[in-house]
mmCIF file of C-alpha atoms and ligand atoms in Angstrom:
data_model
loop_
_atom_site.group_PDB
_atom_site.id
_atom_site.type_symbol
_atom_site.label_atom_id
_atom_site.label_comp_id
_atom_site.label_asym_id
_atom_site.label_seq_id
_atom_site.Cartn_x
_atom_site.Cartn_y
_atom_site.Cartn_z
ATOM 1 C CA UNK A 19 -0.756 -0.093 -18.011
ATOM 2 C CA UNK A 20 -0.076 3.731 -16.810
ATOM 3 C CA UNK A 21 -3.068 4.580 -18.763
ATOM 4 C CA UNK A 22 -0.936 7.099 -21.237
ATOM 5 C CA UNK A 23 0.476 8.160 -18.575
ATOM 6 C CA UNK A 24 4.387 8.600 -18.368
ATOM 7 C CA UNK A 25 4.644 7.411 -14.598
ATOM 8 C CA UNK A 26 2.428 5.315 -12.440
ATOM 9 C CA UNK A 27 2.629 7.983 -9.665
ATOM 10 C CA UNK A 28 0.725 10.658 -11.984
ATOM 11 C CA UNK A 29 -1.313 8.139 -12.995
ATOM 12 C CA UNK A 30 -2.472 7.459 -9.229
ATOM 13 C CA UNK A 31 -2.298 11.619 -8.975
ATOM 14 C CA UNK A 32 -5.131 11.836 -11.778
ATOM 15 C CA UNK A 33 -6.732 8.373 -10.260
ATOM 16 C CA UNK A 34 -8.183 10.208 -6.975
ATOM 17 C CA UNK A 35 -11.361 11.854 -8.214
ATOM 18 C CA UNK A 36 -12.416 8.044 -8.717
ATOM 19 C CA UNK A 37 -10.742 6.494 -5.843
ATOM 20 C CA UNK A 38 -12.616 9.071 -3.773
ATOM 21 C CA UNK A 39 -15.704 8.481 -5.312
ATOM 22 C CA UNK A 40 -14.969 4.441 -4.793
ATOM 23 C CA UNK A 41 -13.599 4.716 -1.250
ATOM 24 C CA UNK A 42 -16.805 7.022 -0.577
ATOM 25 C CA UNK A 43 -19.500 4.251 -2.266
ATOM 26 C CA UNK A 44 -17.409 1.314 -0.292
ATOM 27 C CA UNK A 45 -17.847 3.573 3.121
ATOM 28 C CA UNK A 46 -21.809 3.352 2.855
ATOM 29 C CA UNK A 47 -21.983 -0.308 1.943
ATOM 30 C CA UNK A 48 -20.060 -0.951 5.396
ATOM 31 C CA UNK A 49 -22.528 0.981 7.516
ATOM 32 C CA UNK A 50 -23.403 -1.772 9.761
ATOM 33 C CA UNK A 51 -19.322 -2.122 9.983
ATOM 34 C CA UNK A 52 -19.691 -3.566 14.088
ATOM 35 C CA UNK A 53 -17.196 -0.981 14.994
ATOM 36 C CA UNK A 54 -19.795 1.446 15.214
ATOM 37 C CA UNK A 55 -21.448 -1.153 17.838
ATOM 38 C CA UNK A 56 -18.091 -0.740 19.635
ATOM 39 C CA UNK A 57 -17.710 3.078 19.837
ATOM 40 C CA UNK A 58 -20.297 3.639 22.081
ATOM 41 C CA UNK A 59 -18.139 2.129 24.897
ATOM 42 C CA UNK A 60 -14.532 3.342 24.255
ATOM 43 C CA UNK A 61 -12.983 6.152 26.341
ATOM 44 C CA UNK A 62 -9.667 6.816 24.387
ATOM 45 C CA UNK A 63 -8.664 6.126 21.219
ATOM 46 C CA UNK A 64 -4.660 5.768 19.603
ATOM 47 C CA UNK A 65 -3.928 6.233 16.194
ATOM 48 C CA UNK A 66 -0.521 4.229 14.841
ATOM 49 C CA UNK A 67 0.664 4.507 11.533
ATOM 50 C CA UNK A 68 4.191 5.084 9.601
ATOM 51 C CA UNK A 69 4.696 7.734 7.217
ATOM 52 C CA UNK A 70 2.179 8.901 4.832
ATOM 53 C CA UNK A 71 -0.160 6.851 6.800
ATOM 54 C CA UNK A 72 0.694 8.612 9.741
ATOM 55 C CA UNK A 73 0.043 12.038 8.121
ATOM 56 C CA UNK A 74 -3.524 10.849 7.630
ATOM 57 C CA UNK A 75 -3.646 9.823 11.356
ATOM 58 C CA UNK A 76 -2.713 13.455 12.055
ATOM 59 C CA UNK A 77 -5.592 14.905 9.984
ATOM 60 C CA UNK A 78 -7.984 12.457 11.733
ATOM 61 C CA UNK A 79 -7.211 13.477 15.171
ATOM 62 C CA UNK A 80 -8.867 16.641 14.271
ATOM 63 C CA UNK A 81 -12.014 15.014 13.484
ATOM 64 C CA UNK A 82 -12.257 12.311 15.819
ATOM 65 C CA UNK A 83 -11.766 14.985 18.542
ATOM 66 C CA UNK A 84 -13.896 17.028 16.417
ATOM 67 C CA UNK A 85 -16.812 14.805 15.679
ATOM 68 C CA UNK A 86 -16.637 11.666 17.766
ATOM 69 C CA UNK A 87 -15.624 13.541 21.232
ATOM 70 C CA UNK A 88 -13.378 10.539 22.278
ATOM 71 C CA UNK A 89 -9.463 11.843 23.001
ATOM 72 C CA UNK A 90 -7.208 10.827 20.928
ATOM 73 C CA UNK A 91 -3.336 10.617 20.278
ATOM 74 C CA UNK A 92 -1.048 9.913 17.477
ATOM 75 C CA UNK A 93 1.985 7.944 17.090
ATOM 76 C CA UNK A 94 4.432 6.613 15.061
ATOM 77 C CA UNK A 95 3.664 2.663 15.092
ATOM 78 C CA UNK A 96 7.633 2.532 15.463
ATOM 79 C CA UNK A 97 7.727 4.329 18.597
ATOM 80 C CA UNK A 98 4.794 3.489 20.155
ATOM 81 C CA UNK A 99 5.267 -0.194 20.058
ATOM 82 C CA UNK A 100 8.250 0.643 22.390
ATOM 83 C CA UNK A 101 6.473 2.398 24.800
ATOM 84 C CA UNK A 102 4.261 1.465 27.921
ATOM 85 C CA UNK A 103 1.074 2.902 27.079
ATOM 86 C CA UNK A 104 -1.475 2.309 29.023
ATOM 87 C CA UNK A 105 -4.321 0.570 27.126
ATOM 88 C CA UNK A 106 -7.739 -1.734 28.137
ATOM 89 C CA UNK A 107 -10.881 -3.137 26.704
ATOM 90 C CA UNK A 108 -11.765 0.791 26.482
ATOM 91 C CA UNK A 109 -9.277 1.665 23.941
ATOM 92 C CA UNK A 110 -9.566 1.904 20.621
ATOM 93 C CA UNK A 111 -6.676 1.186 17.840
ATOM 94 C CA UNK A 112 -6.822 2.433 14.792
ATOM 95 C CA UNK A 113 -4.177 0.511 12.531
ATOM 96 C CA UNK A 114 -3.703 2.955 9.427
ATOM 97 C CA UNK A 115 -1.889 0.800 6.651
ATOM 98 C CA UNK A 116 -1.676 0.867 2.771
ATOM 99 C CA UNK A 117 -0.337 -1.843 2.384
ATOM 100 C CA UNK A 118 -1.424 -3.905 5.761
ATOM 101 C CA UNK A 119 1.774 -5.448 6.066
ATOM 102 C CA UNK A 120 4.093 -2.688 7.920
ATOM 103 C CA UNK A 121 6.009 -5.017 10.175
ATOM 104 C CA UNK A 122 5.688 -1.864 13.349
ATOM 105 C CA UNK A 123 1.941 -1.104 12.816
ATOM 106 C CA UNK A 124 0.689 -5.094 12.498
ATOM 107 C CA UNK A 125 2.852 -5.561 15.540
ATOM 108 C CA UNK A 126 1.983 -2.402 17.749
ATOM 109 C CA UNK A 127 -2.020 -3.462 16.957
ATOM 110 C CA UNK A 128 -0.890 -6.741 17.513
ATOM 111 C CA UNK A 129 0.301 -5.912 21.148
ATOM 112 C CA UNK A 130 -2.168 -3.947 22.335
ATOM 113 C CA UNK A 131 -4.703 -6.700 21.243
ATOM 114 C CA UNK A 132 -3.155 -8.631 23.586
ATOM 115 C CA UNK A 133 -3.627 -6.354 26.345
ATOM 116 C CA UNK A 134 -7.502 -6.091 25.516
ATOM 117 C CA UNK A 135 -7.411 -2.778 23.135
ATOM 118 C CA UNK A 136 -9.905 -3.151 20.272
ATOM 119 C CA UNK A 137 -8.606 -2.573 16.822
ATOM 120 C CA UNK A 138 -9.897 -1.103 14.071
ATOM 121 C CA UNK A 139 -7.644 -0.908 10.559
ATOM 122 C CA UNK A 140 -8.481 1.203 8.071
ATOM 123 C CA UNK A 141 -6.132 -0.769 5.177
ATOM 124 C CA UNK A 142 -6.183 -0.693 0.983
ATOM 125 C CA UNK A 143 -5.663 -4.300 0.435
ATOM 126 C CA UNK A 144 -7.621 -6.892 1.134
ATOM 127 C CA UNK A 145 -7.168 -9.943 2.726
ATOM 128 C CA UNK A 146 -3.587 -8.574 3.837
ATOM 129 C CA UNK A 147 -2.064 -9.609 7.350
ATOM 130 C CA UNK A 148 -3.138 -6.256 9.430
ATOM 131 C CA UNK A 149 -6.941 -6.713 7.986
ATOM 132 C CA UNK A 150 -6.908 -10.165 9.679
ATOM 133 C CA UNK A 151 -5.493 -9.183 12.413
ATOM 134 C CA UNK A 152 -7.816 -6.704 13.250
ATOM 135 C CA UNK A 153 -11.065 -6.519 14.835
ATOM 136 C CA UNK A 154 -12.802 -4.511 12.363
ATOM 137 C CA UNK A 155 -11.400 -3.210 9.565
ATOM 138 C CA UNK A 156 -12.780 -0.301 6.898
ATOM 139 C CA UNK A 157 -11.526 -0.628 3.847
ATOM 140 C CA UNK A 158 -9.962 2.414 1.494
ATOM 141 C CA UNK A 159 -11.609 1.414 -2.433
ATOM 142 C CA UNK A 160 -7.977 2.450 -4.395
ATOM 143 C CA UNK A 161 -6.850 -0.601 -6.060
ATOM 144 C CA UNK A 162 -3.161 -1.486 -6.210
ATOM 145 C CA UNK A 163 -0.689 1.647 -5.897
ATOM 146 C CA UNK A 164 2.417 1.130 -8.001
ATOM 147 C CA UNK A 165 4.758 4.292 -7.670
ATOM 148 C CA UNK A 166 6.767 4.000 -4.222
ATOM 149 C CA UNK A 167 5.107 7.123 -3.040
ATOM 150 C CA UNK A 168 1.579 7.058 -1.286
ATOM 151 C CA UNK A 169 -1.016 9.493 -2.991
ATOM 152 C CA UNK A 170 -4.533 7.811 -3.776
ATOM 153 C CA UNK A 171 -4.260 6.207 -0.749
ATOM 154 C CA UNK A 172 -3.626 8.981 1.073
ATOM 155 C CA UNK A 173 -6.505 10.522 0.072
ATOM 156 C CA UNK A 174 -8.714 7.540 0.090
ATOM 157 C CA UNK A 175 -7.553 7.251 3.843
ATOM 158 C CA UNK A 176 -8.908 10.582 4.902
ATOM 159 C CA UNK A 177 -11.841 10.043 3.720
ATOM 160 C CA UNK A 178 -12.277 7.046 5.431
ATOM 161 C CA UNK A 179 -11.000 8.820 8.380
ATOM 162 C CA UNK A 180 -13.752 11.969 7.827
ATOM 163 C CA UNK A 181 -16.933 9.323 7.243
ATOM 164 C CA UNK A 182 -15.497 7.474 10.397
ATOM 165 C CA UNK A 183 -15.474 10.532 12.677
ATOM 166 C CA UNK A 184 -18.770 11.431 11.282
ATOM 167 C CA UNK A 185 -20.235 8.209 11.534
ATOM 168 C CA UNK A 186 -19.063 7.054 14.950
ATOM 169 C CA UNK A 187 -20.267 10.946 16.115
ATOM 170 C CA UNK A 188 -23.406 9.990 14.732
ATOM 171 C CA UNK A 189 -23.482 7.088 16.924
ATOM 172 C CA UNK A 190 -22.208 8.442 20.134
ATOM 173 C CA UNK A 191 -24.953 11.307 19.575
ATOM 174 C CA UNK A 192 -23.123 14.208 18.737
ATOM 175 C CA UNK A 193 -24.567 14.904 15.594
ATOM 176 C CA UNK A 194 -27.818 14.088 14.221
ATOM 177 C CA UNK A 195 -28.611 12.406 11.372
ATOM 178 C CA UNK A 196 -29.696 15.630 9.298
ATOM 179 C CA UNK A 197 -26.281 17.186 10.228
ATOM 180 C CA UNK A 198 -24.489 13.905 9.309
ATOM 181 C CA UNK A 199 -26.670 14.454 6.019
ATOM 182 C CA UNK A 200 -25.093 17.734 5.382
ATOM 183 C CA UNK A 201 -21.729 16.887 5.471
ATOM 184 C CA UNK A 202 -22.164 13.731 3.128
ATOM 185 C CA UNK A 203 -23.850 16.457 0.752
ATOM 186 C CA UNK A 204 -20.444 17.805 1.099
ATOM 187 C CA UNK A 205 -18.388 15.376 0.976
ATOM 188 C CA UNK A 206 -19.753 13.795 -2.216
ATOM 189 C CA UNK A 207 -18.425 17.802 -4.181
ATOM 190 C CA UNK A 208 -14.747 16.258 -3.232
ATOM 191 C CA UNK A 209 -14.193 14.064 -6.347
ATOM 192 C CA UNK A 210 -15.260 17.349 -8.435
ATOM 193 C CA UNK A 211 -12.802 19.843 -6.587
ATOM 194 C CA UNK A 212 -10.351 17.162 -7.174
ATOM 195 C CA UNK A 213 -10.431 17.786 -10.399
ATOM 196 C CA UNK A 214 -10.637 21.356 -10.473
ATOM 197 C CA UNK A 215 -7.368 20.994 -8.655
ATOM 198 C CA UNK A 216 -5.925 18.994 -11.451
ATOM 199 C CA UNK A 217 -6.394 21.668 -13.768
ATOM 200 C CA UNK A 218 -3.647 23.552 -11.858
ATOM 201 C CA UNK A 219 -1.115 20.848 -13.121
ATOM 202 C CA UNK A 220 0.622 22.996 -15.535
ATOM 203 C CA UNK A 221 0.476 26.003 -13.414
ATOM 204 C CA UNK A 222 2.301 24.005 -11.101
ATOM 205 C CA UNK A 223 4.577 22.475 -13.523
ATOM 206 C CA UNK A 224 5.783 25.705 -14.032
ATOM 207 C CA UNK A 225 6.604 26.963 -10.840
ATOM 208 C CA UNK A 226 8.390 23.197 -10.121
ATOM 209 C CA UNK A 227 10.508 24.725 -13.241
ATOM 210 C CA UNK A 228 11.723 27.642 -10.993
ATOM 211 C CA UNK A 229 12.808 25.714 -7.952
ATOM 212 C CA UNK A 230 13.359 22.485 -8.687
ATOM 213 C CA UNK A 231 17.147 23.823 -8.443
ATOM 214 C CA UNK A 232 17.107 24.700 -4.904
ATOM 215 C CA UNK A 233 18.459 22.675 -1.675
ATOM 216 C CA UNK A 234 15.908 23.053 0.789
ATOM 217 C CA UNK A 235 12.086 23.858 1.063
ATOM 218 C CA UNK A 236 9.934 24.450 4.444
ATOM 219 C CA UNK A 237 6.461 23.368 4.093
ATOM 220 C CA UNK A 238 3.821 25.318 6.528
ATOM 221 C CA UNK A 239 0.045 24.587 7.459
ATOM 222 C CA UNK A 240 -2.123 25.011 10.784
ATOM 223 C CA UNK A 241 -4.572 23.277 11.751
ATOM 224 C CA UNK A 242 -5.815 20.010 9.674
ATOM 225 C CA UNK A 243 -3.391 21.455 7.393
ATOM 226 C CA UNK A 244 -0.579 20.989 9.475
ATOM 227 C CA UNK A 245 -0.283 17.271 8.234
ATOM 228 C CA UNK A 246 -0.640 18.276 4.779
ATOM 229 C CA UNK A 247 2.579 20.221 5.051
ATOM 230 C CA UNK A 248 4.584 17.255 7.093
ATOM 231 C CA UNK A 249 3.409 14.915 3.670
ATOM 232 C CA UNK A 250 4.373 17.321 0.899
ATOM 233 C CA UNK A 251 7.951 17.773 2.849
ATOM 234 C CA UNK A 252 8.019 13.825 3.157
ATOM 235 C CA UNK A 253 6.914 13.444 -0.488
ATOM 236 C CA UNK A 254 9.506 16.098 -1.511
ATOM 237 C CA UNK A 255 12.415 14.071 0.674
ATOM 238 C CA UNK A 256 11.374 10.600 -1.310
ATOM 239 C CA UNK A 257 10.898 11.420 -4.678
ATOM 240 C CA UNK A 258 13.604 14.315 -5.861
ATOM 241 C CA UNK A 259 15.920 14.003 -2.869
ATOM 242 C CA UNK A 260 15.804 17.455 -1.920
ATOM 243 C CA UNK A 261 15.961 18.215 1.643
ATOM 244 C CA UNK A 262 12.416 19.833 2.605
ATOM 245 C CA UNK A 263 10.431 20.115 6.426
ATOM 246 C CA UNK A 264 7.102 20.401 6.987
ATOM 247 C CA UNK A 265 6.118 22.374 10.315
ATOM 248 C CA UNK A 266 3.212 24.054 12.377
ATOM 249 C CA UNK A 267 3.287 27.666 10.809
ATOM 250 C CA UNK A 268 3.173 28.483 14.484
ATOM 251 C CA UNK A 269 6.058 26.561 15.206
ATOM 252 C CA UNK A 270 8.532 28.571 13.304
ATOM 253 C CA UNK A 271 9.744 31.423 14.830
ATOM 254 C CA UNK A 272 10.747 28.476 17.646
ATOM 255 C CA UNK A 273 13.917 27.614 15.295
ATOM 256 C CA UNK A 274 12.891 27.319 11.901
ATOM 257 C CA UNK A 275 12.465 30.919 11.107
ATOM 258 C CA UNK A 276 16.326 31.111 11.204
ATOM 259 C CA UNK A 277 16.452 29.070 7.735
ATOM 260 C CA UNK A 278 14.476 31.575 5.831
ATOM 261 C CA UNK A 279 16.663 33.520 3.350
ATOM 262 C CA UNK A 280 16.271 34.490 -0.607
ATOM 263 C CA UNK A 281 16.753 31.006 -1.356
ATOM 264 C CA UNK A 282 14.404 29.243 0.806
ATOM 265 C CA UNK A 283 10.925 28.467 -1.106
ATOM 266 C CA UNK A 284 8.299 28.154 1.778
ATOM 267 C CA UNK A 285 5.003 26.498 0.338
ATOM 268 C CA UNK A 286 2.040 27.737 2.778
ATOM 269 C CA UNK A 287 -0.966 25.943 2.561
ATOM 270 C CA UNK A 288 -3.255 28.824 3.430
ATOM 271 C CA UNK A 289 -6.906 27.953 2.446
ATOM 272 C CA UNK A 290 -9.616 30.647 3.949
ATOM 273 C CA UNK A 291 -10.341 28.310 6.459
ATOM 274 C CA UNK A 292 -10.701 29.621 10.963
ATOM 275 C CA UNK A 293 -6.835 30.083 10.756
ATOM 276 C CA UNK A 294 -6.278 32.075 7.391
ATOM 277 C CA UNK A 295 -5.245 35.101 9.346
ATOM 278 C CA UNK A 296 -2.739 33.144 11.842
ATOM 279 C CA UNK A 297 -1.336 31.587 8.570
ATOM 280 C CA UNK A 298 -1.022 35.281 6.948
ATOM 281 C CA UNK A 299 0.903 36.723 9.729
ATOM 282 C CA UNK A 300 3.021 33.878 9.607
ATOM 283 C CA UNK A 301 4.131 34.404 5.922
ATOM 284 C CA UNK A 302 4.665 37.952 6.899
ATOM 285 C CA UNK A 303 7.291 36.781 8.723
ATOM 286 C CA UNK A 304 8.710 34.323 6.092
ATOM 287 C CA UNK A 305 8.327 37.672 3.811
ATOM 288 C CA UNK A 306 10.210 40.084 6.156
ATOM 289 C CA UNK A 307 13.004 37.545 5.879
ATOM 290 C CA UNK A 308 12.924 37.724 2.325
ATOM 291 C CA UNK A 309 11.853 33.687 1.677
ATOM 292 C CA UNK A 310 10.167 32.612 -1.556
ATOM 293 C CA UNK A 311 6.691 32.449 -0.676
ATOM 294 C CA UNK A 312 4.665 29.799 -2.319
ATOM 295 C CA UNK A 313 0.886 29.670 -1.161
ATOM 296 C CA UNK A 314 -1.365 27.383 -1.945
ATOM 297 C CA UNK A 315 -4.968 29.145 -1.422
ATOM 298 C CA UNK A 316 -7.908 30.203 -2.554
ATOM 299 C CA UNK A 317 -8.646 33.391 -1.312
ATOM 300 C CA UNK A 318 -8.275 35.878 -3.718
ATOM 301 C CA UNK A 319 -7.523 38.743 -0.962
ATOM 302 C CA UNK A 320 -4.311 41.856 -2.231
ATOM 303 C CA UNK A 321 -2.613 41.151 0.506
ATOM 304 C CA UNK A 322 -2.223 37.737 0.092
ATOM 305 C CA UNK A 323 -1.376 37.878 -3.130
ATOM 306 C CA UNK A 324 1.456 40.714 -2.117
ATOM 307 C CA UNK A 325 2.875 38.168 0.263
ATOM 308 C CA UNK A 326 3.059 35.271 -2.527
ATOM 309 C CA UNK A 327 5.429 34.960 -5.279
ATOM 310 C CA UNK A 328 3.870 31.875 -6.619
ATOM 311 C CA UNK A 329 -0.089 31.054 -5.929
ATOM 312 C CA UNK A 330 -1.341 27.438 -6.288
ATOM 313 C CA UNK A 331 -5.345 27.311 -6.598
ATOM 314 C CA UNK A 332 -7.396 25.277 -5.011
ATOM 315 C CA UNK A 333 -11.405 25.766 -5.108
ATOM 316 C CA UNK A 334 -13.178 26.631 -2.178
ATOM 317 C CA UNK A 335 -15.007 24.238 -0.133
ATOM 318 C CA UNK A 336 -18.401 24.699 1.751
ATOM 319 C CA UNK A 337 -16.880 23.420 4.725
ATOM 320 C CA UNK A 338 -13.060 23.846 6.388
ATOM 321 C CA UNK A 339 -13.208 20.549 6.843
ATOM 322 C CA UNK A 340 -12.480 19.136 3.658
ATOM 323 C CA UNK A 341 -9.798 21.544 3.015
ATOM 324 C CA UNK A 342 -6.956 19.082 3.542
ATOM 325 C CA UNK A 343 -8.362 16.555 0.883
ATOM 326 C CA UNK A 344 -8.062 19.714 -1.535
ATOM 327 C CA UNK A 345 -4.633 20.775 -0.475
ATOM 328 C CA UNK A 346 -2.376 17.763 -0.707
ATOM 329 C CA UNK A 347 -3.072 17.524 -3.999
ATOM 330 C CA UNK A 348 -1.199 20.337 -5.381
ATOM 331 C CA UNK A 349 1.965 19.368 -3.170
ATOM 332 C CA UNK A 350 1.560 15.716 -5.068
ATOM 333 C CA UNK A 351 1.974 17.668 -8.428
ATOM 334 C CA UNK A 352 5.163 19.880 -6.996
ATOM 335 C CA UNK A 353 6.288 17.332 -6.024
ATOM 336 C CA UNK A 354 5.900 15.006 -8.810
ATOM 337 C CA UNK A 355 7.345 17.885 -11.298
ATOM 338 C CA UNK A 356 10.163 18.828 -9.644
ATOM 339 C CA UNK A 357 11.745 14.931 -9.389
ATOM 340 C CA UNK A 358 10.774 14.530 -13.046
ATOM 341 C CA UNK A 359 12.738 17.455 -14.030
ATOM 342 C CA UNK A 360 15.548 16.780 -12.038
ATOM 343 C CA UNK A 361 15.523 13.165 -13.960
ATOM 344 C CA UNK A 362 14.244 11.077 -10.629
ATOM 345 C CA UNK A 363 12.921 7.659 -10.969
ATOM 346 C CA UNK A 364 9.691 8.976 -9.542
ATOM 347 C CA UNK A 365 8.464 5.372 -9.224
ATOM 348 C CA UNK A 366 11.335 3.629 -7.604
ATOM 349 C CA UNK A 367 13.149 6.344 -5.429
ATOM 350 C CA UNK A 368 16.487 4.937 -4.332
ATOM 351 C CA UNK A 369 16.743 3.100 -0.928
ATOM 352 C CA UNK A 370 12.254 3.458 -0.511
ATOM 353 C CA UNK A 371 10.906 0.432 -0.348
ATOM 354 C CA UNK A 372 6.901 0.158 -0.943
ATOM 355 C CA UNK A 373 6.080 -1.975 1.805
ATOM 356 C CA UNK A 374 8.337 -2.000 4.732
ATOM 357 C CA UNK A 375 8.017 -5.651 6.418
ATOM 358 C CA UNK A 376 11.951 -5.623 8.189
ATOM 359 C CA UNK A 377 11.434 -3.667 12.049
HETATM 360 C C1 F6R B 411 5.372 7.278 1.115
HETATM 361 C C2 F6R B 411 5.078 6.444 1.706
HETATM 362 C C3 F6R B 411 5.553 5.709 2.950
HETATM 363 C C4 F6R B 411 4.428 4.676 3.626
HETATM 364 C C5 F6R B 411 4.376 4.025 4.753
HETATM 365 C C6 F6R B 411 3.616 3.427 5.429
HETATM 366 O O1 F6R B 411 5.117 7.830 0.724
HETATM 367 O O2 F6R B 411 4.760 5.170 0.861
HETATM 368 O O3 F6R B 411 6.114 6.410 3.983
HETATM 369 O O4 F6R B 411 3.263 6.069 3.406
HETATM 370 O O5 F6R B 411 6.026 3.412 4.545
HETATM 371 O O6 F6R B 411 2.948 2.535 4.436
HETATM 372 P P1 F6R B 411 2.041 1.366 5.179
HETATM 373 O O7 F6R B 411 0.337 2.985 4.529
HETATM 374 O O8 F6R B 411 1.427 0.059 3.692
HETATM 375 O O9 F6R B 411 1.957 1.000 6.134
#
């Protein structure tokens, strides 16, 4: 049932061109979702989730602010629940959960609804508790995810949040139909682009052999790709038990820079987007302290090449909003290979449950 793959995690990483395609089609079969009517009344948005789903929410916030233009915050469900965050009937809670059974996410949504907020859930499991407890549901179409580490459901959550933001932006008059279609035409190339990244698998495995024995890793990104740095670090901790931290690159000099020495690999997500030059300055800071630079990039610039000890190539995208979906794939593969080289049980890492139904 692993379809020829050694582990479910690897199978699920490789399924992404298909799950992305299915999630895009699923989204378009649901354009009459009543949430797009409701969005016209909404004044603030709160995204709540845990773990990897929380990271999807952090990326989603960028798209919502850009296209929907409604002030948005993102919080861990386990924190949101115990705060007195003011909500009313003009608040939209977006609860993101693969399983739809995570206790903190569910109960945050239920409590906010009692205070008259509206709840939209983004879930993978049809008929799950959260989907039944929400005013609106948008599904991701990934089929079951068996590996404990979330992979294909993360990219599907991202696609869903991007499409939701575009459609909601259209409904609120921030985007024309033409602009919406232009984005759509870029988005439908994603399965192909993800396939291109999967072709880097061997190269990524070789890099994994060089660094599987280190004690710590740092992941850096900016803007839309900063949550991807957090996600890379989470994946590595979960399945390889190597300590890792993800940081917005600009925060590095406010503390984590003290960690950098010649033994520390720093994974830098540095796509050719509007923050490229800012990332380059941060990479220079890493290099000046002899850190090991692993760049994930579509850039061919000699400057970046000379600063990087290793480069993992990603394809360029037409629209920089799509970079997070492309740049997370190499991190999934990198962490998978490091964990398997170390002989860890990637599908069932110690101490972890696929679904956390306890509070
Ligand atoms: C990470 C992972 C967990 C889940 C988290 C939320 O790989 O799998 O961090 O993302 O427990 O689970 P859901 O999305 O089911 O609410």
